[in-house]
Amino acid sequence: MVEASKFTPDVERTLDREEELTREILAQMAASQQSAAEKHRHAHRDAHAKSHAVLKATLTVHADLPSELAQGIFSRPGSYDAVVRMSSSPGDIHPDRTPAPRGCAIKVMGVDGDRLLPDLGGHNQDFLMVNFPTLAFGTAAKYKDMLQLLEKNAQAPETLQRLGTKTMRLVREAVEATGHTPSATLEGLGRGDDHVLGETYYTQGALRYGDYIAKLSLAPKSPNVRSLTGENMEVTRFSAIRDLLVNFFRTENAEYELRAQLSIDTDTMPVEDAAVLWKEEDSPHCPIATLHIESQDAYGPKRRVYADDVLTFNPWNGVAAHQPLGSIMRIRKAAYQRSTQYRHEYNARQLKEPAGLDEIPD
């Protein structure tokens, strides 16, 4: 085990104009969310609006973890009920034919610890992940610069969106062919259509990991999902990914490995720039828990309505031992609260954290 960096509050550095940047970003995101709500006469999340599946699961923390990994909610072995939401990144509902980053959010239920947002209620821990390890806009300032471009692309006709993504993918492949590593921007904007169940998902941003600092990832473990890694999805229909997942989980179980990558140097593995790749040869992703998903109806009508209108995932909904770190994560604290409040008020739904899996409709 590498010698891990200790967490102290001063690992974070407030940006110049951070409060002003936060207000500007929230205003832009609010305008986009409100525009989409008026178009659909229904409010969706301002990012990862389109759900593909919502799954009841069990997260089992491994026994005999080294002390550096036995931290926070992973400090002792045991099993937790969990809810998993699979999604695509745009803040509007687009056809699955348009390649986009894919998301996997996990809500671990019934955890102990001091709450980051006690007013939310409940005793759950949310981890939000995307299928590549870095964020194209790794700081709040860069995100502000790119937000207008991303929103413009999201509003473009489908053919233009697909052309833009194809162009980014070709540029990325050309960079790789020269033996160089593509930038986080190219990695993020040039996504392909690899099967979502075979992907590995990452928190991208850093978080406190008890006494240490880490990023988390979720990787396929059981042979049936490992065999899907790198496989192309057939996404000719508007909601083809939903259909793939519903058909898979109708008869199949699946297991994934939750892993922690500890920071060993806050200069080369910074918390303030989520675009910087933490190299695995410096600090590997180490297994800490297993996520087990039994076969089920992954997106029945009642579950779909509950997931899209009631259920909330927020990186700040959790315990202090897993506090999100960095300017992007600090902006997300305000952004998720604003987006969630707007969505629930517009749709006339009560915001309430589930206390157990029996509250998740079948």
XYZ file of C-alpha atoms in Angstrom:
362
model
C 0.000 0.000 0.000
C 1.354 3.433 -0.985
C 1.703 6.113 1.674
C -1.466 8.152 1.299
C -1.895 11.908 1.665
C -3.647 12.919 4.868
C -6.801 14.993 4.652
C -6.675 18.475 6.173
C -9.087 21.337 5.440
C -6.325 23.350 3.768
C -6.056 20.896 0.835
C -8.762 23.063 -0.748
C -8.019 26.519 -2.181
C -10.819 29.002 -2.830
C -10.714 30.461 -6.348
C -10.592 34.146 -7.132
C -14.169 35.294 -7.778
C -15.514 31.899 -6.694
C -18.746 33.302 -5.259
C -19.330 35.376 -8.390
C -18.552 32.417 -10.645
C -20.972 30.280 -8.666
C -23.778 32.815 -9.110
C -23.118 33.096 -12.852
C -22.997 29.338 -13.372
C -26.144 28.743 -11.337
C -27.996 31.409 -13.323
C -27.024 29.781 -16.633
C -27.965 26.320 -15.412
C -31.281 27.581 -14.047
C -32.160 29.189 -17.369
C -31.436 25.963 -19.242
C -33.442 23.853 -16.798
C -36.386 26.243 -16.935
C -36.304 26.284 -20.746
C -36.387 22.488 -20.885
C -39.229 22.406 -18.342
C -41.305 24.778 -20.422
C -40.687 22.672 -23.543
C -41.749 19.428 -21.850
C -44.198 20.955 -19.343
C -42.240 18.884 -16.845
C -39.015 19.593 -14.968
C -36.046 17.245 -15.244
C -32.617 17.304 -13.639
C -30.367 20.033 -15.075
C -27.747 17.340 -15.798
C -28.178 13.627 -16.424
C -31.843 14.251 -17.130
C -32.509 10.979 -18.927
C -32.768 7.843 -16.793
C -32.118 4.453 -18.382
C -32.657 2.196 -15.360
C -33.127 2.366 -11.596
C -31.953 -0.709 -9.725
C -32.291 -2.079 -6.225
C -28.925 -3.399 -5.056
C -26.763 -4.447 -2.116
C -23.353 -2.940 -1.330
C -21.118 -5.216 0.745
C -18.021 -3.672 2.329
C -15.065 -6.048 2.194
C -13.587 -7.515 5.367
C -9.931 -7.103 6.364
C -9.342 -3.863 4.467
C -6.010 -2.123 5.201
C -6.381 0.786 7.615
C -5.975 3.351 4.792
C -8.992 1.846 3.014
C -11.104 1.079 6.103
C -12.367 4.648 6.338
C -15.708 6.419 6.611
C -18.646 4.169 5.773
C -16.103 1.523 4.717
C -14.479 1.380 8.150
C -16.046 -1.966 9.004
C -17.412 -4.895 6.944
C -21.116 -5.205 6.387
C -23.892 -4.872 3.827
C -26.098 -1.916 2.916
C -29.176 -1.616 0.746
C -28.491 0.609 -2.243
C -30.221 2.218 -5.223
C -28.444 2.635 -8.575
C -29.500 5.036 -11.340
C -28.077 4.745 -14.875
C -28.308 7.901 -17.004
C -26.911 10.051 -19.822
C -25.302 13.413 -19.138
C -27.298 16.079 -21.066
C -29.745 18.247 -19.166
C -32.529 17.473 -21.643
C -34.059 14.304 -23.058
C -32.191 13.331 -26.229
C -32.258 10.217 -28.422
C -29.769 7.558 -27.353
C -28.396 7.693 -30.907
C -26.459 10.801 -29.839
C -23.297 9.649 -28.009
C -22.864 11.225 -24.598
C -21.125 10.558 -21.291
C -23.034 7.980 -19.266
C -23.656 8.203 -15.545
C -24.022 5.781 -12.669
C -25.229 7.137 -9.317
C -25.329 5.026 -6.154
C -27.338 5.775 -3.028
C -26.042 3.731 -0.072
C -28.778 3.552 2.542
C -28.678 3.635 6.328
C -25.109 4.819 6.936
C -23.793 6.330 10.156
C -21.883 9.594 10.501
C -22.180 13.365 10.797
C -24.245 14.704 7.909
C -22.944 17.235 5.369
C -26.480 18.501 4.673
C -28.549 17.575 7.743
C -31.579 19.509 6.462
C -32.026 16.944 3.674
C -32.903 14.298 6.240
C -32.219 10.606 5.935
C -29.094 8.545 6.569
C -27.881 7.882 3.037
C -24.604 8.364 1.160
C -24.668 9.284 -2.544
C -21.778 8.655 -4.949
C -22.163 10.120 -8.459
C -19.944 8.729 -11.223
C -19.368 9.086 -14.976
C -17.744 6.671 -17.444
C -14.377 8.416 -17.730
C -11.973 9.396 -14.958
C -11.470 13.122 -15.556
C -13.680 16.127 -16.129
C -13.089 18.163 -19.282
C -13.600 21.373 -17.280
C -11.736 20.578 -14.087
C -12.170 23.896 -12.280
C -15.124 26.198 -11.773
C -13.519 28.884 -13.953
C -13.024 26.443 -16.862
C -16.537 25.140 -16.406
C -17.923 28.665 -16.737
C -15.992 29.110 -19.992
C -17.284 25.819 -21.429
C -20.860 25.952 -20.145
C -22.154 28.051 -23.032
C -20.554 25.686 -25.576
C -22.024 22.626 -23.885
C -25.500 24.143 -23.711
C -25.315 25.265 -27.345
C -24.392 21.723 -28.377
C -27.227 20.289 -26.265
C -29.750 22.494 -28.082
C -28.415 21.727 -31.570
C -30.293 19.383 -33.927
C -29.508 15.715 -33.404
C -27.547 15.408 -36.669
C -25.240 18.272 -35.673
C -24.721 16.814 -32.200
C -23.766 13.453 -33.681
C -21.439 15.112 -36.183
C -19.745 17.088 -33.402
C -19.230 13.985 -31.312
C -17.927 12.034 -34.305
C -15.436 14.784 -35.068
C -14.181 14.811 -31.471
C -13.836 11.026 -31.577
C -11.784 11.138 -34.766
C -9.480 13.770 -33.273
C -9.114 11.683 -30.105
C -8.250 8.569 -32.117
C -5.683 10.541 -34.133
C -4.031 11.751 -30.921
C -3.926 8.186 -29.571
C -2.397 6.941 -32.840
C 0.580 9.243 -32.329
C 1.258 7.670 -28.945
C -0.021 10.662 -26.965
C -2.765 10.824 -24.368
C -5.930 12.747 -25.352
C -6.902 15.713 -23.223
C -9.767 15.464 -20.787
C -11.823 17.632 -23.153
C -11.400 15.183 -26.035
C -12.056 12.219 -23.742
C -15.258 13.803 -22.471
C -16.688 15.172 -25.723
C -15.663 12.280 -27.988
C -17.518 9.481 -26.263
C -18.529 6.387 -28.169
C -21.375 3.942 -27.696
C -19.701 1.257 -25.584
C -22.160 -0.854 -23.619
C -23.058 0.977 -20.404
C -22.987 -2.225 -18.325
C -19.388 -2.914 -19.355
C -18.109 0.564 -18.544
C -16.086 1.652 -15.508
C -17.468 4.731 -13.741
C -15.528 7.371 -11.781
C -16.335 10.149 -9.317
C -13.994 12.393 -11.370
C -13.743 14.863 -8.502
C -11.906 14.063 -5.293
C -13.545 13.468 -1.946
C -12.483 13.087 1.610
C -11.914 9.461 2.477
C -11.925 9.548 6.266
C -8.369 10.499 7.253
C -7.292 10.523 3.591
C -8.240 11.820 0.113
C -9.514 9.614 -2.704
C -11.435 9.200 -5.910
C -13.847 6.284 -6.263
C -14.555 4.056 -9.249
C -16.993 1.272 -10.059
C -15.789 -1.538 -12.361
C -17.529 -4.636 -13.818
C -16.835 -7.737 -11.727
C -19.125 -10.603 -12.759
C -18.275 -12.314 -16.079
C -21.560 -11.322 -17.756
C -20.896 -7.584 -17.437
C -17.122 -7.871 -17.924
C -17.851 -9.477 -21.286
C -19.691 -6.301 -22.328
C -16.658 -4.026 -21.846
C -15.862 -2.380 -25.174
C -18.898 -3.922 -26.865
C -20.869 -1.511 -29.044
C -24.501 -0.878 -28.169
C -27.198 -0.907 -30.838
C -28.774 2.498 -30.238
C -31.038 2.966 -33.225
C -34.130 3.701 -31.123
C -34.850 6.787 -29.004
C -34.574 4.885 -25.704
C -32.506 1.906 -26.801
C -30.313 1.957 -23.669
C -33.350 1.637 -21.418
C -34.499 -1.349 -23.458
C -31.041 -2.983 -23.249
C -30.956 -2.635 -19.471
C -34.543 -3.755 -18.927
C -33.954 -6.834 -21.074
C -30.652 -7.653 -19.338
C -31.933 -7.400 -15.773
C -35.128 -9.277 -16.590
C -33.094 -12.504 -16.283
C -29.538 -11.576 -15.218
C -27.800 -10.627 -11.977
C -24.660 -8.451 -12.026
C -21.771 -7.553 -9.747
C -19.485 -4.533 -9.749
C -16.432 -3.681 -7.686
C -16.336 -0.354 -5.866
C -12.733 0.860 -5.594
C -10.834 3.710 -3.934
C -7.803 5.452 -5.436
C -5.912 7.220 -2.666
C -4.032 10.460 -3.281
C -0.330 10.094 -2.496
C 0.719 13.611 -3.565
C -1.637 16.582 -3.642
C 0.597 18.339 -6.181
C 0.414 15.628 -8.837
C -2.995 14.391 -7.650
C -4.740 17.700 -6.966
C -8.217 18.173 -5.563
C -8.822 21.572 -7.189
C -8.506 20.466 -10.838
C -10.657 17.486 -11.761
C -9.179 17.465 -15.293
C -5.872 16.099 -13.973
C -5.677 12.314 -14.259
C -4.541 10.524 -11.129
C -2.206 7.938 -12.629
C -2.958 4.370 -11.655
C 0.707 3.404 -11.781
C 1.251 5.898 -8.945
C -1.790 4.846 -6.929
C -3.964 1.900 -8.017
C -7.730 1.617 -7.683
C -8.157 -0.737 -4.707
C -11.322 -2.831 -4.123
C -13.322 -1.806 -1.069
C -16.836 -3.179 -1.669
C -18.977 -5.278 -4.013
C -22.205 -3.980 -5.555
C -24.627 -6.840 -6.226
C -27.717 -6.330 -8.402
C -30.352 -9.070 -8.605
C -32.550 -9.551 -11.671
C -35.576 -7.221 -11.558
C -37.816 -4.929 -13.566
C -35.291 -2.140 -14.057
C -37.652 0.608 -15.184
C -41.323 -0.191 -14.651
C -43.856 2.674 -14.803
C -44.096 3.295 -11.047
C -40.329 3.085 -10.584
C -39.740 5.433 -13.540
C -42.020 8.099 -12.102
C -40.475 7.758 -8.646
C -36.929 7.910 -10.013
C -37.513 10.907 -12.272
C -39.794 12.979 -10.052
C -39.034 12.022 -6.435
C -35.629 10.366 -6.116
C -32.617 12.669 -5.754
C -28.879 12.029 -6.013
C -26.515 14.680 -4.679
C -22.737 14.351 -4.097
C -23.194 16.382 -0.910
C -25.883 14.057 0.446
C -23.690 12.016 2.733
C -21.395 12.010 5.716
C -18.571 14.405 6.574
C -16.051 11.566 6.190
C -16.751 11.653 2.428
C -16.989 15.393 1.838
C -16.590 16.336 -1.863
C -13.450 18.403 -2.525
C -12.475 21.050 -5.095
C -14.124 24.047 -6.746
C -16.273 21.944 -9.086
C -17.617 20.024 -6.103
C -18.201 23.222 -4.123
C -20.272 24.635 -6.989
C -22.195 21.368 -7.188
C -23.292 21.871 -3.588
C -25.320 24.925 -4.566
C -26.207 23.640 -8.047
C -27.754 20.365 -6.910
C -29.766 22.049 -4.174
C -31.146 24.641 -6.601
C -31.898 22.103 -9.343
C -33.583 19.660 -6.970
C -35.746 22.341 -5.382
C -36.863 23.621 -8.773
C -37.628 20.127 -10.111
C -39.709 19.124 -7.111
C -41.602 22.412 -6.917
C -42.361 22.485 -10.669
C -43.617 18.900 -10.612
C -45.442 19.342 -7.289
C -43.542 16.489 -5.666
C -42.341 16.188 -2.080
C -38.583 15.971 -1.577
C -37.917 13.033 0.721
C -34.929 10.719 1.135
C -35.912 7.021 1.068
C -35.309 5.167 4.326
C -35.237 1.704 2.755
C -35.655 -0.302 -0.425
C -39.321 -0.893 0.326
C -39.896 2.749 -0.660
C -38.543 2.100 -4.166
C -41.451 0.875 -6.308
C -41.177 -2.490 -8.067
